[in-house]
mmCIF file of C-alpha atoms and ligand atoms in Angstrom:
data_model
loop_
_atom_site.group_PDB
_atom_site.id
_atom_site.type_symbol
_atom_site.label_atom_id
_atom_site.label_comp_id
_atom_site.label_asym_id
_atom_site.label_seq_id
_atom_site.Cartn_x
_atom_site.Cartn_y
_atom_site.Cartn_z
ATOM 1 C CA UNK A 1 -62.165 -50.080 -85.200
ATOM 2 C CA UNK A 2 -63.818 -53.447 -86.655
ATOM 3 C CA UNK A 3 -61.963 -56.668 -86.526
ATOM 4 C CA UNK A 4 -60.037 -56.707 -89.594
ATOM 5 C CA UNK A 5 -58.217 -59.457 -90.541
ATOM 6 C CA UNK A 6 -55.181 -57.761 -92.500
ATOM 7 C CA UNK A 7 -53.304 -60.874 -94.874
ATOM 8 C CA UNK A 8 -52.913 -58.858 -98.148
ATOM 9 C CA UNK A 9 -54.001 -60.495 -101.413
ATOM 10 C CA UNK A 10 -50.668 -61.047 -102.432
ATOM 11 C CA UNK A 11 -49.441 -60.670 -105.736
ATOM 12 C CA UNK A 12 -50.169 -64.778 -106.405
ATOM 13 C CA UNK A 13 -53.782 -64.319 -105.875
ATOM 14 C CA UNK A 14 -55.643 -65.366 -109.204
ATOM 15 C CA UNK A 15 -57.614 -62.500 -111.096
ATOM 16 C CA UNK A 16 -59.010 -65.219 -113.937
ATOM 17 C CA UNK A 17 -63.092 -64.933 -112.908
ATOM 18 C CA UNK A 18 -64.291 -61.294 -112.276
ATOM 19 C CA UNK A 19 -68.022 -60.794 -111.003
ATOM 20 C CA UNK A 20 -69.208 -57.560 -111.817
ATOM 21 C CA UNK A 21 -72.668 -56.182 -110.108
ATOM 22 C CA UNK A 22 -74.822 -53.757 -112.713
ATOM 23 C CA UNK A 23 -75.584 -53.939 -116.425
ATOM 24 C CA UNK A 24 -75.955 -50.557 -117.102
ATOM 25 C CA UNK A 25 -73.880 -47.948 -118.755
ATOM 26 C CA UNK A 26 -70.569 -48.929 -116.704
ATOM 27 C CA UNK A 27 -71.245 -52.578 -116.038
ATOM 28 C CA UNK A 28 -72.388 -53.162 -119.853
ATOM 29 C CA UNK A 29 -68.651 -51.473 -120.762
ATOM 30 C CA UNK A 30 -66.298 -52.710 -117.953
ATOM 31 C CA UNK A 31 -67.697 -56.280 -118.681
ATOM 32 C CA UNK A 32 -67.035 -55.490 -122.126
ATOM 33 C CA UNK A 33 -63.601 -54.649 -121.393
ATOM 34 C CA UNK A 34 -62.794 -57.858 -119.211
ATOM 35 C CA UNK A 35 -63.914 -60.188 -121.165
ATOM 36 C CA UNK A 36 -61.920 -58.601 -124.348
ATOM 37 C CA UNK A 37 -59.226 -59.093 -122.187
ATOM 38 C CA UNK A 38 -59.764 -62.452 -121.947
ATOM 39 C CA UNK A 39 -60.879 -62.598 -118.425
ATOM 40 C CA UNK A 40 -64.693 -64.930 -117.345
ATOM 41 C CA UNK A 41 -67.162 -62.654 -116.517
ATOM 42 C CA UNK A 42 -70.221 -63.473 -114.228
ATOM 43 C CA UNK A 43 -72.596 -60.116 -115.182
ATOM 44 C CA UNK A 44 -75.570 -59.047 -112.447
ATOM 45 C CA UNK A 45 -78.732 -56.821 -112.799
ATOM 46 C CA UNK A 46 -81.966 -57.771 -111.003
ATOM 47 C CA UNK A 47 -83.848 -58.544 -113.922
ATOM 48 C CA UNK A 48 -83.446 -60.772 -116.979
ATOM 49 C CA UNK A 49 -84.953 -57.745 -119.312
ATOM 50 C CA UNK A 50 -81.697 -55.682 -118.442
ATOM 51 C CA UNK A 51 -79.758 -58.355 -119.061
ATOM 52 C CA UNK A 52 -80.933 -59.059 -122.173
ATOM 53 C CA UNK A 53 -80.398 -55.893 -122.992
ATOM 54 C CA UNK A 54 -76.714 -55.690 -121.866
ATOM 55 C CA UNK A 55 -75.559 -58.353 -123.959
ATOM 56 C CA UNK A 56 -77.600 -57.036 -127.016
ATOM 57 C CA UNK A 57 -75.752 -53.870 -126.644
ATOM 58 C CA UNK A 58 -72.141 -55.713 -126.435
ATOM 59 C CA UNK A 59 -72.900 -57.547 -128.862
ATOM 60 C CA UNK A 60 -73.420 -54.570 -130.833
ATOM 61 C CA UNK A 61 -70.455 -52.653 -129.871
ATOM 62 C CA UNK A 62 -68.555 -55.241 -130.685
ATOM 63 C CA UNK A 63 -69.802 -55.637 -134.197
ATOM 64 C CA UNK A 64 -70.815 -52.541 -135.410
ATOM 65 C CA UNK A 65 -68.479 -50.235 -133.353
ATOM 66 C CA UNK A 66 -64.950 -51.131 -134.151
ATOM 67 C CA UNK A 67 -63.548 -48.023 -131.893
ATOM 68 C CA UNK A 68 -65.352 -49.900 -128.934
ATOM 69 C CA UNK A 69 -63.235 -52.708 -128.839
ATOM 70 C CA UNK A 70 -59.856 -50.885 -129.634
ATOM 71 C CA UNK A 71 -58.060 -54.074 -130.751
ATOM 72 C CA UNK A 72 -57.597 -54.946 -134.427
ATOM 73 C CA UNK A 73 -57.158 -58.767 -134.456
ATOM 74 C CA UNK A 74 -58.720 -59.062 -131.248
ATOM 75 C CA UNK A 75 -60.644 -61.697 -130.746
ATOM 76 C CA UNK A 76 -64.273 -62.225 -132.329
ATOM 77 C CA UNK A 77 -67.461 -60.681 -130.740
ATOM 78 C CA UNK A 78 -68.706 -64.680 -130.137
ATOM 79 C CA UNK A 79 -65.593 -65.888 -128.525
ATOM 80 C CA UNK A 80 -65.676 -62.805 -126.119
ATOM 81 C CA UNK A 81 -69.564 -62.820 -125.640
ATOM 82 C CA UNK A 82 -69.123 -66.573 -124.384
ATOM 83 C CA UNK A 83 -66.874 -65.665 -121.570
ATOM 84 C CA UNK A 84 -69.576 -63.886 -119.881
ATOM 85 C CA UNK A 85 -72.273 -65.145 -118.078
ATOM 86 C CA UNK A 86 -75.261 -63.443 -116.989
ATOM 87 C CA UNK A 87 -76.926 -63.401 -114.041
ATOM 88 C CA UNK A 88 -79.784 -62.369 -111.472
ATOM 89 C CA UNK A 89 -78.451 -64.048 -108.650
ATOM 90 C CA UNK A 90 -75.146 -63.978 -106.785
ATOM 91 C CA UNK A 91 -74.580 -68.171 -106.681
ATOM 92 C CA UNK A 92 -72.047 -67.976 -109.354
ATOM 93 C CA UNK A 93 -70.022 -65.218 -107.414
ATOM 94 C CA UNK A 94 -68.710 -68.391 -105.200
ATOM 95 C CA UNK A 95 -66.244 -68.022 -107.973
ATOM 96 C CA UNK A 96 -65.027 -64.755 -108.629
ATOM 97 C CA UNK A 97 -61.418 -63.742 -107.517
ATOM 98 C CA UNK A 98 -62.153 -59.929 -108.191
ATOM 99 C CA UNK A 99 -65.364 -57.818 -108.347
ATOM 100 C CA UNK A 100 -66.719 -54.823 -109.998
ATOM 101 C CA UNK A 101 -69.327 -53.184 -108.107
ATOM 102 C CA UNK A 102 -71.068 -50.794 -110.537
ATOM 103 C CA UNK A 103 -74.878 -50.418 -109.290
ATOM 104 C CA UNK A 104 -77.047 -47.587 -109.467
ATOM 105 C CA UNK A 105 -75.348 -44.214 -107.592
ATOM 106 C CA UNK A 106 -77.772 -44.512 -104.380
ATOM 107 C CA UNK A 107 -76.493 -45.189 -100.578
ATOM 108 C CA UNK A 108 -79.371 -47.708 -100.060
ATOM 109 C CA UNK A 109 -79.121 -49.843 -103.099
ATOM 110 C CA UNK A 110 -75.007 -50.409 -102.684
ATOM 111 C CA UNK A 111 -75.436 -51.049 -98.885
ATOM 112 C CA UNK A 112 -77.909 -53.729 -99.762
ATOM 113 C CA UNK A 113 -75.206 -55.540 -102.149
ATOM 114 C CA UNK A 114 -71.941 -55.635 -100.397
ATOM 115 C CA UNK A 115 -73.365 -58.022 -97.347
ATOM 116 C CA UNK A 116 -74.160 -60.588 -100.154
ATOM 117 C CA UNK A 117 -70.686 -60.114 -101.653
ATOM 118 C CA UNK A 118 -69.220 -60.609 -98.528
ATOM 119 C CA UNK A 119 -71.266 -63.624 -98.138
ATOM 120 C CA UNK A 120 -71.179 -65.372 -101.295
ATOM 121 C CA UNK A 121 -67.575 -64.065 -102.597
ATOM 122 C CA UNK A 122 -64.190 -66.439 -101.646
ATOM 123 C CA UNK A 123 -62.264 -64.566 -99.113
ATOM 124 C CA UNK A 124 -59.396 -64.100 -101.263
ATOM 125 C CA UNK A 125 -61.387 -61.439 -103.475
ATOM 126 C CA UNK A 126 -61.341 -57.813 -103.469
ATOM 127 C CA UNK A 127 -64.281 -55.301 -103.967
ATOM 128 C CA UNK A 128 -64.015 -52.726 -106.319
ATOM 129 C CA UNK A 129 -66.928 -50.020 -106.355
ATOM 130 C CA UNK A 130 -67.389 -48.313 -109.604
ATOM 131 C CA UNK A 131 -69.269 -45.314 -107.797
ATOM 132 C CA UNK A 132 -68.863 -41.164 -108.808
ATOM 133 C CA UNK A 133 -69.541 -40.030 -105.299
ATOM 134 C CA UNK A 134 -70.102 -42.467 -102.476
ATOM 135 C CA UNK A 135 -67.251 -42.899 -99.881
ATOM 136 C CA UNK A 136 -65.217 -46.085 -100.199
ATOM 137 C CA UNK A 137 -64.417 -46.190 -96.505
ATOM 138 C CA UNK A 138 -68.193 -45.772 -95.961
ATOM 139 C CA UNK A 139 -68.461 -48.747 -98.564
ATOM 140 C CA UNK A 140 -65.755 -50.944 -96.571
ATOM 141 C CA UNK A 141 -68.042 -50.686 -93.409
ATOM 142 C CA UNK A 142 -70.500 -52.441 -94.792
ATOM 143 C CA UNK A 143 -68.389 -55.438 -95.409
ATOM 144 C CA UNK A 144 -66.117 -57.682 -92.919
ATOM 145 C CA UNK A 145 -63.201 -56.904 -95.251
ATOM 146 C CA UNK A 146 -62.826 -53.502 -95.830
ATOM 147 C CA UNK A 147 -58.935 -53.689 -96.174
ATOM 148 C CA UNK A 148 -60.518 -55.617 -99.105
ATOM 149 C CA UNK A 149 -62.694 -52.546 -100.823
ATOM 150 C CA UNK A 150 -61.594 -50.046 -102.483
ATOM 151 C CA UNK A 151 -62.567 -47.982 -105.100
ATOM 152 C CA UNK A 152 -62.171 -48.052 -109.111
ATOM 153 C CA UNK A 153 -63.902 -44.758 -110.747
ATOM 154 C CA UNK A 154 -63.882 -46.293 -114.642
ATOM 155 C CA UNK A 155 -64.583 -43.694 -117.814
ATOM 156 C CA UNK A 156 -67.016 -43.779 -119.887
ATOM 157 C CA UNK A 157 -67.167 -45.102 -122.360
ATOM 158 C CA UNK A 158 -64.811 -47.794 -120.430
ATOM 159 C CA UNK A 159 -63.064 -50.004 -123.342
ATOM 160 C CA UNK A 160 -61.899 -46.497 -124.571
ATOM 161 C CA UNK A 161 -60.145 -45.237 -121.929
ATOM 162 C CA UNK A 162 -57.025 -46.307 -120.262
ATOM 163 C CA UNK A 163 -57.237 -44.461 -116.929
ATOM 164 C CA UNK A 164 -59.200 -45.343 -114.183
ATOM 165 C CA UNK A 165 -59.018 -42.955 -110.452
ATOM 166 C CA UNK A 166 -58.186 -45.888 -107.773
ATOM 167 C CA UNK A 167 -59.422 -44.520 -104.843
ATOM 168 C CA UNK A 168 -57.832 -45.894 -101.346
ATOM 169 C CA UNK A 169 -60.546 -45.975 -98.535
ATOM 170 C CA UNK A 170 -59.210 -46.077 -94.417
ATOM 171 C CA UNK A 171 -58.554 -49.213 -94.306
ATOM 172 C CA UNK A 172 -57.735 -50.344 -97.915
ATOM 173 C CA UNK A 173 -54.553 -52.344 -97.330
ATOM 174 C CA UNK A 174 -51.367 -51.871 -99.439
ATOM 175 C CA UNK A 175 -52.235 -55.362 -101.129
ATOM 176 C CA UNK A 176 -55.290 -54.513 -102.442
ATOM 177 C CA UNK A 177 -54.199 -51.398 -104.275
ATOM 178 C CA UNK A 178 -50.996 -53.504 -105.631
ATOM 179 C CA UNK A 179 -53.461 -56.540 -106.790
ATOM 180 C CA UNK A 180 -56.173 -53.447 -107.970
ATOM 181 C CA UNK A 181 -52.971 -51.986 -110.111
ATOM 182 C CA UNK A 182 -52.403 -55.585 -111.006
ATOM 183 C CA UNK A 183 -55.550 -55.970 -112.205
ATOM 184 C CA UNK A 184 -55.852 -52.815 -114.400
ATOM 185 C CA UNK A 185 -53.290 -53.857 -115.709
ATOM 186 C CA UNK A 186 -54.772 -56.859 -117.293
ATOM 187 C CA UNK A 187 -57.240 -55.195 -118.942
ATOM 188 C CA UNK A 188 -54.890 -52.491 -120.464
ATOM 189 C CA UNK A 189 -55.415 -49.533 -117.980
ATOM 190 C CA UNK A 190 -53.720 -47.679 -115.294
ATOM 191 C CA UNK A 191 -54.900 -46.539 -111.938
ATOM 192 C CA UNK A 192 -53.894 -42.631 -110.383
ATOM 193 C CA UNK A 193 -54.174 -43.567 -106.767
ATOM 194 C CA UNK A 194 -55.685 -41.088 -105.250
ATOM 195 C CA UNK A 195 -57.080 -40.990 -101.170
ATOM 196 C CA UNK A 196 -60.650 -41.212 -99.888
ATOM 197 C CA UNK A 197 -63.105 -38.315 -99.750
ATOM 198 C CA UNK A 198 -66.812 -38.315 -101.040
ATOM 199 C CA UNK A 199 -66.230 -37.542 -104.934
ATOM 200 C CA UNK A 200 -62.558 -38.378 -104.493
ATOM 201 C CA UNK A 201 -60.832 -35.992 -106.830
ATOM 202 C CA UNK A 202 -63.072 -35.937 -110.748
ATOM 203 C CA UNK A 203 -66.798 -36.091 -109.183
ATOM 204 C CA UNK A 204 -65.659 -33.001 -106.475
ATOM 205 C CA UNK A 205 -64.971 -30.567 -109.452
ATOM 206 C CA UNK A 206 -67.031 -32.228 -112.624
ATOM 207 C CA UNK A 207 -70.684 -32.519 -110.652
ATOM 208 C CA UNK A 208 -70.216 -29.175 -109.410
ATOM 209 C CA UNK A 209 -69.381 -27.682 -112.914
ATOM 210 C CA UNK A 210 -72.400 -29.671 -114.754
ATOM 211 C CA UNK A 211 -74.605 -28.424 -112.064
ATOM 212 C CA UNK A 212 -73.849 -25.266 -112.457
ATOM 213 C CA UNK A 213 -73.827 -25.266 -116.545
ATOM 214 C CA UNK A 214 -77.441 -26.039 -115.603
ATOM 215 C CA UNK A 215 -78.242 -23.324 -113.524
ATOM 216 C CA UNK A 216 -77.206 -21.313 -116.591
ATOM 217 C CA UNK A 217 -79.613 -23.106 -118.998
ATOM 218 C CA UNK A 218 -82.251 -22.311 -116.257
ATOM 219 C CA UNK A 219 -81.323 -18.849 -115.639
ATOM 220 C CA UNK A 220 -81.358 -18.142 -119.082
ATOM 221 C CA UNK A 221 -78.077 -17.105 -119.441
ATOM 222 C CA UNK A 222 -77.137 -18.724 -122.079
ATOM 223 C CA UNK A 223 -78.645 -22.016 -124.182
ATOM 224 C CA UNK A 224 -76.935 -25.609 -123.920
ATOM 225 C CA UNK A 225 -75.768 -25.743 -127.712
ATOM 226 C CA UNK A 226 -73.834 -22.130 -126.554
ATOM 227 C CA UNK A 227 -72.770 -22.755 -123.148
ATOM 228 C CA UNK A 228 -70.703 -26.387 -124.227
ATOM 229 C CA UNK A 229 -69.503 -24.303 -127.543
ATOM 230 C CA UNK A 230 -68.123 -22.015 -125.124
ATOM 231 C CA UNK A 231 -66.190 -24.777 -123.456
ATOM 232 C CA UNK A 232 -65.286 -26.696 -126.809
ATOM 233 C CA UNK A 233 -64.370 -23.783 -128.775
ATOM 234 C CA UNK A 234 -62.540 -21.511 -125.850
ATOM 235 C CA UNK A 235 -61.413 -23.929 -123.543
ATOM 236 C CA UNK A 236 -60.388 -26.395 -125.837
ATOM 237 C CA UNK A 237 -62.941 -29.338 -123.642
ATOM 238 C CA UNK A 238 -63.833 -32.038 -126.573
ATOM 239 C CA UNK A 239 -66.396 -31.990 -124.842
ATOM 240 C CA UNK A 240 -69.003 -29.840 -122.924
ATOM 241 C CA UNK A 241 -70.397 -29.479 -119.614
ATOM 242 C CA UNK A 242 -73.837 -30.051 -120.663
ATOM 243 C CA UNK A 243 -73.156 -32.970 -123.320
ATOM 244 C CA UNK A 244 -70.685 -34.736 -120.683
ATOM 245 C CA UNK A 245 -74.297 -34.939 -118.232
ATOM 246 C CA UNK A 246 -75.901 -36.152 -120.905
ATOM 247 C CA UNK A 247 -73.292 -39.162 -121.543
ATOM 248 C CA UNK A 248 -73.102 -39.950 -117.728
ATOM 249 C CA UNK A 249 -76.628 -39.590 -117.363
ATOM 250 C CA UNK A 250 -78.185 -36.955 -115.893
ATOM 251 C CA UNK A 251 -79.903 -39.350 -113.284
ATOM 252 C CA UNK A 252 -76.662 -40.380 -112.269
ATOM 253 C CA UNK A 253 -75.444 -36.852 -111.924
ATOM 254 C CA UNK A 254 -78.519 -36.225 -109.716
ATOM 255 C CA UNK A 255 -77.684 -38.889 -106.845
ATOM 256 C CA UNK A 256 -74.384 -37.964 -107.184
ATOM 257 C CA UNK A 257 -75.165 -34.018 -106.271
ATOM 258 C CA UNK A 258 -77.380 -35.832 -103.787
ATOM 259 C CA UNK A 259 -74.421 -38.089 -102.177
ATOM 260 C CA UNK A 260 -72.186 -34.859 -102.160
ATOM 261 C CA UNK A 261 -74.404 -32.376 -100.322
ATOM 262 C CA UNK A 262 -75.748 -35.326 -97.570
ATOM 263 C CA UNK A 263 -71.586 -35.938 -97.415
ATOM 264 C CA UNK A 264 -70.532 -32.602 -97.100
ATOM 265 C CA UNK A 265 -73.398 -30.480 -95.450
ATOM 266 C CA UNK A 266 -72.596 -27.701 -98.061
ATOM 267 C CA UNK A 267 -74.958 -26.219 -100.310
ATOM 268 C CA UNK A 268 -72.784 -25.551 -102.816
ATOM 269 C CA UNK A 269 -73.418 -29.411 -103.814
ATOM 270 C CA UNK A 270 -77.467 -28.447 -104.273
ATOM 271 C CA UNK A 271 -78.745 -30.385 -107.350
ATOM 272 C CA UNK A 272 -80.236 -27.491 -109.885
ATOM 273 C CA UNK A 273 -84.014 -27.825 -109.837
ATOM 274 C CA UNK A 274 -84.172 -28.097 -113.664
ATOM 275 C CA UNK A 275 -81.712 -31.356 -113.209
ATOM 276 C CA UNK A 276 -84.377 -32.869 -111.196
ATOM 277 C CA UNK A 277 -87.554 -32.187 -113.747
ATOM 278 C CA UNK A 278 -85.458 -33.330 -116.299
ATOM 279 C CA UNK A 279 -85.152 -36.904 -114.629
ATOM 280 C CA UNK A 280 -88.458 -36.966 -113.313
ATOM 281 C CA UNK A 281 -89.735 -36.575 -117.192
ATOM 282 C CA UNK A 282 -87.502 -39.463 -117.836
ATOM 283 C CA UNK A 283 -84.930 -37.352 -120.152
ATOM 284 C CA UNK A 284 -81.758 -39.092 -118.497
ATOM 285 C CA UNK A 285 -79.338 -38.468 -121.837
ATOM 286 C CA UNK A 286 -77.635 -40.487 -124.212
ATOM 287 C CA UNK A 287 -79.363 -43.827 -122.731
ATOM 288 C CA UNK A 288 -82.811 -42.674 -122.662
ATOM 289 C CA UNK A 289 -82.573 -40.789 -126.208
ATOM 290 C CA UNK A 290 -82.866 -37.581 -124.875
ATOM 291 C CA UNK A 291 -81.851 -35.064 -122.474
ATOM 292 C CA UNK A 292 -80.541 -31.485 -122.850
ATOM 293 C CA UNK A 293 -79.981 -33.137 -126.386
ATOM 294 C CA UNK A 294 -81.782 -35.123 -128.746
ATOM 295 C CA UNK A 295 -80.226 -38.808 -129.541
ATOM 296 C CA UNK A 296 -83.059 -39.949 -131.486
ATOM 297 C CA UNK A 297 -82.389 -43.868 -130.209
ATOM 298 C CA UNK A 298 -80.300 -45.088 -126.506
ATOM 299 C CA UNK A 299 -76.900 -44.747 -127.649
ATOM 300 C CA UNK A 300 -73.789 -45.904 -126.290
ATOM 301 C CA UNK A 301 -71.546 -42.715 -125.138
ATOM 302 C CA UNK A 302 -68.697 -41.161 -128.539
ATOM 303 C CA UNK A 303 -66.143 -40.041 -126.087
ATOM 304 C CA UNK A 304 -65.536 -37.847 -123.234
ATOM 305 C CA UNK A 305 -64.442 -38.420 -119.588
ATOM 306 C CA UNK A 306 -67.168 -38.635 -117.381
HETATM 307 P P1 NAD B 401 -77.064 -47.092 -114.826
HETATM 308 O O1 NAD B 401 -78.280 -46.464 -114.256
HETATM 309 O O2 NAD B 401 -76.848 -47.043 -116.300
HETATM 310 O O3 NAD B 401 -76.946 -48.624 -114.366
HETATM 311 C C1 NAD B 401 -77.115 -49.032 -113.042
HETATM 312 C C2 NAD B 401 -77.540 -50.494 -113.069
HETATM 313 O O4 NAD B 401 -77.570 -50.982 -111.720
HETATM 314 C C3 NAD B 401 -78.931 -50.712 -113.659
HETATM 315 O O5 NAD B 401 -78.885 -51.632 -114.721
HETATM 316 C C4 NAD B 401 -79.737 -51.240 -112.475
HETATM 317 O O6 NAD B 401 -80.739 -52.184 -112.846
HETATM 318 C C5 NAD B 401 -78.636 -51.901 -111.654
HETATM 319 N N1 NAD B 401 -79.006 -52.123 -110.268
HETATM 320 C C6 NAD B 401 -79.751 -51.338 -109.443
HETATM 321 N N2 NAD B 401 -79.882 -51.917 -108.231
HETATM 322 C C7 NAD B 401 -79.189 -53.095 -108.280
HETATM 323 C C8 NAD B 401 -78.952 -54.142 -107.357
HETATM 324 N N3 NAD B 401 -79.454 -54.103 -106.124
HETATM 325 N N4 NAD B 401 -78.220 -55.204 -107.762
HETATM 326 C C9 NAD B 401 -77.705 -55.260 -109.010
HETATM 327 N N5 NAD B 401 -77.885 -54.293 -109.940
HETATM 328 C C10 NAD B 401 -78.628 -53.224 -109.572
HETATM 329 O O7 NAD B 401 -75.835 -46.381 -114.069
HETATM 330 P P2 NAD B 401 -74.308 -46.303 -114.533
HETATM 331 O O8 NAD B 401 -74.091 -45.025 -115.282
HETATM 332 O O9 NAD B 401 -73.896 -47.595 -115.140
HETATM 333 O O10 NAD B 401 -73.598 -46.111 -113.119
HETATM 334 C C11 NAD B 401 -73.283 -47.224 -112.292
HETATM 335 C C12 NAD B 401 -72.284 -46.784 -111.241
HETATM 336 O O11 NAD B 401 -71.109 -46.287 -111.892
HETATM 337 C C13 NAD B 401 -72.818 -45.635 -110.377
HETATM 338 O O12 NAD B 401 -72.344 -45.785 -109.068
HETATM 339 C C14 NAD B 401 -72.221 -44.414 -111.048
HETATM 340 O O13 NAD B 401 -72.092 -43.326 -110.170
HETATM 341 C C15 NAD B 401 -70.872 -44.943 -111.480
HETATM 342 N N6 NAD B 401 -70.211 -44.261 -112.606
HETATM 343 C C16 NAD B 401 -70.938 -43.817 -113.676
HETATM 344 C C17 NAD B 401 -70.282 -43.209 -114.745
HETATM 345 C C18 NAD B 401 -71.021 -42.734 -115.962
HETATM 346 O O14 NAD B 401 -70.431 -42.036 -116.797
HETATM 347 N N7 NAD B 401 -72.279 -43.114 -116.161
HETATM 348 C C19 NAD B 401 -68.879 -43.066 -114.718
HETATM 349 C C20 NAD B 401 -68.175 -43.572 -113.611
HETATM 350 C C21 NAD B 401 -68.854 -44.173 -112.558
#
């Protein structure tokens, strides 16, 4: 058991300046989200290009996409764009009381960001990784605080939805979860606690179904456009199996197969060979323009729980 020292946050523990690690899809939207809320923001990706790109597209959402920010009379896109700053390097983190760990879905690249965290971050602050798959107590080890970590699975599109799966890791202490509630709360949502196991409760079932959906596209059995009608229409599902990948991104549904079968030894978690040509051609979904569907431009997700 690793030397952990166990003083909870404490429900007087300031959640004012929230770093959050990864402008992509969920970092672009639970930035977004906290700043809207009125919260500072420091925003990391590893290059300036993705940054740029992150703040053109909140910029946009909050302009153009009044269902994106959710509150009439909020306040206005420039007000909310200046609480966040962006950032390739972790100096301004010195500040943040609460982080938001949303990186791309591989083992290696998280373990390589939670020793800075730990580093830069004031001891006070929690970790929250935004991950589908990856286990949070796994995630903990890699800090000296894991009664600290935890895990926050956001929605996407994140302003739009108001639950988020808060996942308790092995040593996640009482305190964090209460301040992690706490701090949901600020920016409108609730957490379902829920305990730790590699896809926690969502990513065990959902991966598995999308995976499968594609194994029917491959066998032939049916085509996409029939196979998510079947769901919409039948099931009632706004959404289908086969859309849903393509609003996650079907990249991120590959490492997340991946993180499931290394996690569980089980074959059942086997990523569909067609899933993998489609992101080696670069057809990753809604955020490349194309995958099982055609999107014309990168487009921010409608709706659907992913
Ligand atoms: P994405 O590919 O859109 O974005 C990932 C971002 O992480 C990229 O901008 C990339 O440049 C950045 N990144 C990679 N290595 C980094 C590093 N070392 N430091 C800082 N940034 C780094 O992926 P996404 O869909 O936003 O997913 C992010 C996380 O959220 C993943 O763990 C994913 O499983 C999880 N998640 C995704 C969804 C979804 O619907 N897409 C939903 C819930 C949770």
């Amino acid at each position: 058991m690793p030397d952990i020292e166990q003083s909870d946050p404490g429900p007087s523990t300031p959640l004012r300046t929230i770093g959050v690690v990864g402008a992509g899809v969920m970092g672009v939207g639970v930035a977004q989200n906290l700043a809207q809320t009125g919260h500072r923001v420091v925003l990391l990706d590893l290059s300036d290009h993705v940054l740029a790109a992150a703040r053109a597209e909140i910029e946009r959402n909050l302009r153009f996409h009044g269902f994106f920010t959710k509150q009439k009379g909020g306040p206005p896109p420039a007000e909310v764009l200046e609480r966040i700053t962006f950032t390739t390097g972790y100096a301004p983190f010195a500040d943040a009381d609460f982080v938001v760990e949303n990186a791309t879905e591989k083992v290696a690249v998280k373990q390589g960001i939670y020793p800075v965290l730990d580093e830069v971050c004031p001891p006070h602050a929690c970790f929250a990784a935004n991950t589908s798959c990856i286990s949070i107590t796994r995630i903990g080890g890699w800090t000296r605080r894991p009664d600290r970590v935890l895990g926050m699975h956001f929605m996407n599109p994140v302003p739009l939805k108001p639950v988020v799966e808060t996942i308790r890791g092995f040593y996640t202490s009482q305190g964090t979860i209460d301040t992690a509630l706490r701090f949901l709360g600020q920016m409108g949502k609730e957490g379902i606690v829920v305990n730790d196991l590699p896809g926690f409760v969502s990513n065990r079932v959902l991966m598995l179904t999308i995976n499968e959906a594609i194994w029917e596209v491959m066998d032939g059995v049916a085509s996409a456009e029939d196979i998510d009608r079947i769901f919409v229409t039948c099931f009632g599902h706004k959404m289908g199996p086969i859309a849903t990948g393509d609003l996650i991104g079907l990249d991120t549904i590959l490492y997340s197969l991946e993180v499931l079968y290394d996690s569980y030894n089980d074959p059942k978690f086997r990523p569909c060979p067609l899933l993998r040509k489609m992101v080696d051609a670069g057809l990753h979904g809604r955020k490349t323009g194309r995958g099982f569907f055609d999107y014309g431009v990168p487009a921010a997700g409608a709706s659907a729980a992913a």
